[in-house]
Each structure stands twice: as structure tokens, then as C-alpha cells.
Amino acid sequence: EAGVTQSPTHLIKTRGQQATLRCSPISGHTSVYWYQQALGLGLQFLLWYDEGEERNRGNFPPRFSGRQFPNYSSELNVNALELEDSALYLCATRAGGPEDYSGANVLTFGAGSRLTVL
Amino acid sequence: AQKITQTQPGMFVQEKEAVTLDCTYDTSDPSYGLFWYKQPSSGEMIFLIYQGSYDQQNATEGRYSLNFQKARKSANLVISASQLGDSAMYFCAMREPLRSARQLTFGSGTQLTVLP
């Protein structure tokens, strides 16, 4: 079974440009989460999509946006790039539905997309 | 206030020895879940172990065990018989379904280095 796939692996942009990152979930997973991991820091929650809708967003400006497609894949868009947007962007997916504390419904992460803003 | 606190930025352990990575959490919810993830230098987050707030026994998964002390709000990860491949960043995380809409809140991580 294929895991969570993210593309591109690396992306280099300059200030003011736009970046688009993509995530394909594990088959059967309908929820997609995006996290930002700046160098030397922990993971900061960005966005959560479930069944095609944005369910929650973290404390990030509106220039961070995204969407989820009918096949449950997702895009993260970052507009007007700033130097501090340089980070590893991680996508994680899980099956949707009622909360499950059995451990079987954990978040499964992709390998990330490393964005460098020059 | 920090939801998840990992006070050890870096830890060293000798190969084949056991190591404990500390994690304390802060929540007022009666129902929550605690997770540990491993992040090798490749970047991918690998799920290790889970503990539910209502679980009576400490979780174990192979060489990993979670020392859950609910009254102290701590969820330390114990790795037995360390291997060189265990060298990685380790993150503790919590889910509070009534408060954070199912996403995980992560600590700042502990960089573990296993010495030969």
C-alpha cells in the first residue's frame, strides 16, 4: 500500500513568489492535515481538510491557503513568500469519521516538501 | 501555556542501553490521546506509540513503551536496547478532540543520538 506522498520534495522560490505543494493521501484516508516545521522547531499546525472542506486552521496569515480535491488529495498554497516561510511542510492523513482512540486512526505523515525562500 | 513540553533538547545513549525521553502535557479535557513520533534526518514522521487517557495500562510496542503517569501529566517514552538506527528526533504529541478539532499538538522534540 502506498503511503502519503508529497511533491515536490524540494522547492526553491524567491521572496514575493507563490509556492504550491501537493499531498496524496493513503487510500481510504479522507482527512488531510498540513504542518509547518521551521528549522530547529517543532511542528506547527497549518490547515485541516476533511471531505473537501476546510475544518480548521492554525495561527497563520491568510496567504497560507489550500484545498482538497474530490479524490481527497490536497494542495497547500503560500502566496507572497517571505524568508521566514522557509521550512519543511509536512502533510498527514487519516481516515475520517468518529473519533477513534484505539490507535489505529493515527496520523500518517509524508516525507515532506522542503521550501526554501531566497 | 505550552500544551506539550519536552525539556530535553538533546540526549545521548550508548548502544544497547535503555533511554527515557521526557514529555509533560497540559490539558483540562478528561479525554485525550498521547502520541510519540520519530523523525529521522529524512524528514518523515514515523508513528511509534499511542496512549489514551482512559487506558489503564501503559502502552508498549516492541522496544518502545510509554510510561504514563496521569496525575503528573507525564507521558515519557522508554526505548529499550537502543540501536544506532534509533538516532533521530522524537516528538511527543497530544490530541484533545473537544478542543483542537482532532489535529495533533506537538512538543519541540528531543534529538536522540545513539553512540556505538
JSON list of C-alpha atoms in Angstrom, two decimals, chain B residues 12-107:
[
{"chain": "B", "resi": 12, "resn": "PHE", "atom": "CA", "xyz": [22.88, 10.66, 24.21]},
{"chain": "B", "resi": 13, "resn": "VAL", "atom": "CA", "xyz": [22.69, 6.96, 24.93]},
{"chain": "B", "resi": 14, "resn": "GLN", "atom": "CA", "xyz": [25.07, 4.08, 24.50]},
{"chain": "B", "resi": 15, "resn": "GLU", "atom": "CA", "xyz": [24.06, 1.37, 22.08]},
{"chain": "B", "resi": 16, "resn": "LYS", "atom": "CA", "xyz": [22.09, -1.46, 23.75]},
{"chain": "B", "resi": 17, "resn": "GLU", "atom": "CA", "xyz": [21.19, 0.68, 26.75]},
{"chain": "B", "resi": 18, "resn": "ALA", "atom": "CA", "xyz": [17.72, 1.97, 27.62]},
{"chain": "B", "resi": 19, "resn": "VAL", "atom": "CA", "xyz": [16.80, 5.65, 27.40]},
{"chain": "B", "resi": 20, "resn": "THR", "atom": "CA", "xyz": [13.84, 7.70, 28.63]},
{"chain": "B", "resi": 21, "resn": "LEU", "atom": "CA", "xyz": [12.60, 10.74, 26.75]},
{"chain": "B", "resi": 22, "resn": "ASP", "atom": "CA", "xyz": [10.50, 13.09, 28.84]},
{"chain": "B", "resi": 23, "resn": "CYS", "atom": "CA", "xyz": [7.15, 14.58, 27.92]},
{"chain": "B", "resi": 24, "resn": "THR", "atom": "CA", "xyz": [4.68, 16.52, 30.05]},
{"chain": "B", "resi": 25, "resn": "TYR", "atom": "CA", "xyz": [1.35, 17.81, 28.85]},
{"chain": "B", "resi": 26, "resn": "ASP", "atom": "CA", "xyz": [-1.29, 20.26, 29.88]},
{"chain": "B", "resi": 27, "resn": "THR", "atom": "CA", "xyz": [-4.99, 19.72, 29.35]},
{"chain": "B", "resi": 28, "resn": "SER", "atom": "CA", "xyz": [-8.20, 20.08, 31.26]},
{"chain": "B", "resi": 29, "resn": "ASP", "atom": "CA", "xyz": [-10.07, 17.68, 28.99]},
{"chain": "B", "resi": 30, "resn": "PRO", "atom": "CA", "xyz": [-10.93, 14.31, 30.52]},
{"chain": "B", "resi": 31, "resn": "SER", "atom": "CA", "xyz": [-10.48, 12.57, 27.18]},
{"chain": "B", "resi": 32, "resn": "TYR", "atom": "CA", "xyz": [-7.28, 12.92, 25.18]},
{"chain": "B", "resi": 33, "resn": "GLY", "atom": "CA", "xyz": [-4.69, 10.91, 23.32]},
{"chain": "B", "resi": 34, "resn": "LEU", "atom": "CA", "xyz": [-0.91, 10.99, 23.56]},
{"chain": "B", "resi": 35, "resn": "PHE", "atom": "CA", "xyz": [1.41, 10.02, 20.72]},
{"chain": "B", "resi": 36, "resn": "TRP", "atom": "CA", "xyz": [5.12, 9.66, 20.09]},
{"chain": "B", "resi": 37, "resn": "TYR", "atom": "CA", "xyz": [6.63, 10.09, 16.65]},
{"chain": "B", "resi": 38, "resn": "LYS", "atom": "CA", "xyz": [10.17, 9.60, 15.38]},
{"chain": "B", "resi": 39, "resn": "GLN", "atom": "CA", "xyz": [11.64, 11.86, 12.73]},
{"chain": "B", "resi": 40, "resn": "PRO", "atom": "CA", "xyz": [14.87, 10.63, 11.11]},
{"chain": "B", "resi": 41, "resn": "SER", "atom": "CA", "xyz": [17.01, 13.00, 9.09]},
{"chain": "B", "resi": 42, "resn": "SER", "atom": "CA", "xyz": [14.95, 12.12, 6.01]},
{"chain": "B", "resi": 43, "resn": "GLY", "atom": "CA", "xyz": [12.11, 14.18, 7.47]},
{"chain": "B", "resi": 44, "resn": "GLU", "atom": "CA", "xyz": [9.25, 11.70, 7.53]},
{"chain": "B", "resi": 45, "resn": "MET", "atom": "CA", "xyz": [7.39, 11.42, 10.83]},
{"chain": "B", "resi": 46, "resn": "ILE", "atom": "CA", "xyz": [7.04, 7.80, 11.91]},
{"chain": "B", "resi": 47, "resn": "PHE", "atom": "CA", "xyz": [4.35, 6.86, 14.43]},
{"chain": "B", "resi": 48, "resn": "LEU", "atom": "CA", "xyz": [5.74, 4.88, 17.37]},
{"chain": "B", "resi": 49, "resn": "ILE", "atom": "CA", "xyz": [3.21, 4.50, 20.14]},
{"chain": "B", "resi": 50, "resn": "TYR", "atom": "CA", "xyz": [-0.14, 5.76, 21.41]},
{"chain": "B", "resi": 51, "resn": "GLN", "atom": "CA", "xyz": [-1.71, 6.11, 24.88]},
{"chain": "B", "resi": 52, "resn": "GLY", "atom": "CA", "xyz": [-5.33, 7.01, 25.51]},
{"chain": "B", "resi": 53, "resn": "SER", "atom": "CA", "xyz": [-6.24, 8.95, 28.62]},
{"chain": "B", "resi": 54, "resn": "TYR", "atom": "CA", "xyz": [-8.58, 6.20, 29.78]},
{"chain": "B", "resi": 55, "resn": "ASP", "atom": "CA", "xyz": [-6.15, 3.36, 29.16]},
{"chain": "B", "resi": 56, "resn": "GLN", "atom": "CA", "xyz": [-5.37, 1.60, 32.42]},
{"chain": "B", "resi": 57, "resn": "GLN", "atom": "CA", "xyz": [-2.11, 0.07, 31.31]},
{"chain": "B", "resi": 58, "resn": "ASN", "atom": "CA", "xyz": [0.99, 1.64, 29.81]},
{"chain": "B", "resi": 59, "resn": "ALA", "atom": "CA", "xyz": [1.25, 1.18, 26.07]},
{"chain": "B", "resi": 60, "resn": "THR", "atom": "CA", "xyz": [4.03, -0.97, 24.64]},
{"chain": "B", "resi": 61, "resn": "GLU", "atom": "CA", "xyz": [5.14, -1.55, 21.06]},
{"chain": "B", "resi": 62, "resn": "GLY", "atom": "CA", "xyz": [8.19, -3.74, 20.71]},
{"chain": "B", "resi": 63, "resn": "ARG", "atom": "CA", "xyz": [11.17, -1.87, 22.17]},
{"chain": "B", "resi": 64, "resn": "TYR", "atom": "CA", "xyz": [9.03, 1.19, 22.85]},
{"chain": "B", "resi": 65, "resn": "SER", "atom": "CA", "xyz": [6.96, 1.70, 25.98]},
{"chain": "B", "resi": 66, "resn": "LEU", "atom": "CA", "xyz": [5.14, 4.71, 27.27]},
{"chain": "B", "resi": 67, "resn": "ASN", "atom": "CA", "xyz": [5.41, 5.49, 30.97]},
{"chain": "B", "resi": 68, "resn": "PHE", "atom": "CA", "xyz": [2.03, 7.17, 31.51]},
{"chain": "B", "resi": 69, "resn": "GLN", "atom": "CA", "xyz": [1.59, 8.96, 34.83]},
{"chain": "B", "resi": 70, "resn": "LYS", "atom": "CA", "xyz": [-1.77, 10.66, 34.57]},
{"chain": "B", "resi": 71, "resn": "ALA", "atom": "CA", "xyz": [-1.69, 12.52, 37.88]},
{"chain": "B", "resi": 72, "resn": "ARG", "atom": "CA", "xyz": [1.66, 14.04, 36.96]},
{"chain": "B", "resi": 73, "resn": "LYS", "atom": "CA", "xyz": [0.55, 14.63, 33.36]},
{"chain": "B", "resi": 74, "resn": "SER", "atom": "CA", "xyz": [3.61, 12.94, 32.01]},
{"chain": "B", "resi": 75, "resn": "ALA", "atom": "CA", "xyz": [3.97, 10.51, 29.10]},
{"chain": "B", "resi": 76, "resn": "ASN", "atom": "CA", "xyz": [7.62, 9.53, 28.88]},
{"chain": "B", "resi": 77, "resn": "LEU", "atom": "CA", "xyz": [8.88, 7.33, 26.06]},
{"chain": "B", "resi": 78, "resn": "VAL", "atom": "CA", "xyz": [11.19, 4.49, 27.04]},
{"chain": "B", "resi": 79, "resn": "ILE", "atom": "CA", "xyz": [13.33, 2.88, 24.36]},
{"chain": "B", "resi": 80, "resn": "SER", "atom": "CA", "xyz": [14.94, -0.35, 25.46]},
{"chain": "B", "resi": 81, "resn": "ALA", "atom": "CA", "xyz": [18.11, -1.80, 23.95]},
{"chain": "B", "resi": 82, "resn": "SER", "atom": "CA", "xyz": [18.93, 1.25, 21.85]},
{"chain": "B", "resi": 83, "resn": "GLN", "atom": "CA", "xyz": [20.15, 0.74, 18.32]},
{"chain": "B", "resi": 84, "resn": "LEU", "atom": "CA", "xyz": [22.17, 3.04, 16.07]},
{"chain": "B", "resi": 85, "resn": "GLY", "atom": "CA", "xyz": [19.10, 3.40, 13.87]},
{"chain": "B", "resi": 86, "resn": "ASP", "atom": "CA", "xyz": [17.21, 4.96, 16.77]},
{"chain": "B", "resi": 87, "resn": "SER", "atom": "CA", "xyz": [19.21, 8.16, 16.32]},
{"chain": "B", "resi": 88, "resn": "ALA", "atom": "CA", "xyz": [16.56, 10.70, 15.32]},
{"chain": "B", "resi": 89, "resn": "MET", "atom": "CA", "xyz": [14.34, 13.49, 16.55]},
{"chain": "B", "resi": 90, "resn": "TYR", "atom": "CA", "xyz": [11.49, 12.33, 18.79]},
{"chain": "B", "resi": 91, "resn": "PHE", "atom": "CA", "xyz": [8.25, 14.26, 19.19]},
{"chain": "B", "resi": 92, "resn": "CYS", "atom": "CA", "xyz": [5.55, 13.90, 21.79]},
{"chain": "B", "resi": 93, "resn": "ALA", "atom": "CA", "xyz": [2.07, 14.98, 20.67]},
{"chain": "B", "resi": 94, "resn": "MET", "atom": "CA", "xyz": [-1.44, 15.25, 22.06]},
{"chain": "B", "resi": 95, "resn": "ARG", "atom": "CA", "xyz": [-4.91, 15.24, 20.62]},
{"chain": "B", "resi": 96, "resn": "GLU", "atom": "CA", "xyz": [-7.76, 16.90, 22.51]},
{"chain": "B", "resi": 97, "resn": "PRO", "atom": "CA", "xyz": [-10.88, 16.09, 20.50]},
{"chain": "B", "resi": 98, "resn": "LEU", "atom": "CA", "xyz": [-13.14, 18.54, 22.29]},
{"chain": "B", "resi": 99, "resn": "ARG", "atom": "CA", "xyz": [-10.76, 21.45, 21.89]},
{"chain": "B", "resi": 100, "resn": "SER", "atom": "CA", "xyz": [-8.43, 21.13, 18.94]},
{"chain": "B", "resi": 101, "resn": "ALA", "atom": "CA", "xyz": [-10.67, 19.58, 16.32]},
{"chain": "B", "resi": 102, "resn": "ARG", "atom": "CA", "xyz": [-8.62, 16.40, 16.04]},
{"chain": "B", "resi": 103, "resn": "GLN", "atom": "CA", "xyz": [-5.28, 17.80, 14.97]},
{"chain": "B", "resi": 104, "resn": "LEU", "atom": "CA", "xyz": [-2.19, 16.96, 16.98]},
{"chain": "B", "resi": 105, "resn": "THR", "atom": "CA", "xyz": [-0.26, 19.46, 19.07]},
{"chain": "B", "resi": 106, "resn": "PHE", "atom": "CA", "xyz": [3.45, 18.68, 19.10]},
{"chain": "B", "resi": 107, "resn": "GLY", "atom": "CA", "xyz": [6.24, 19.36, 21.54]}
]
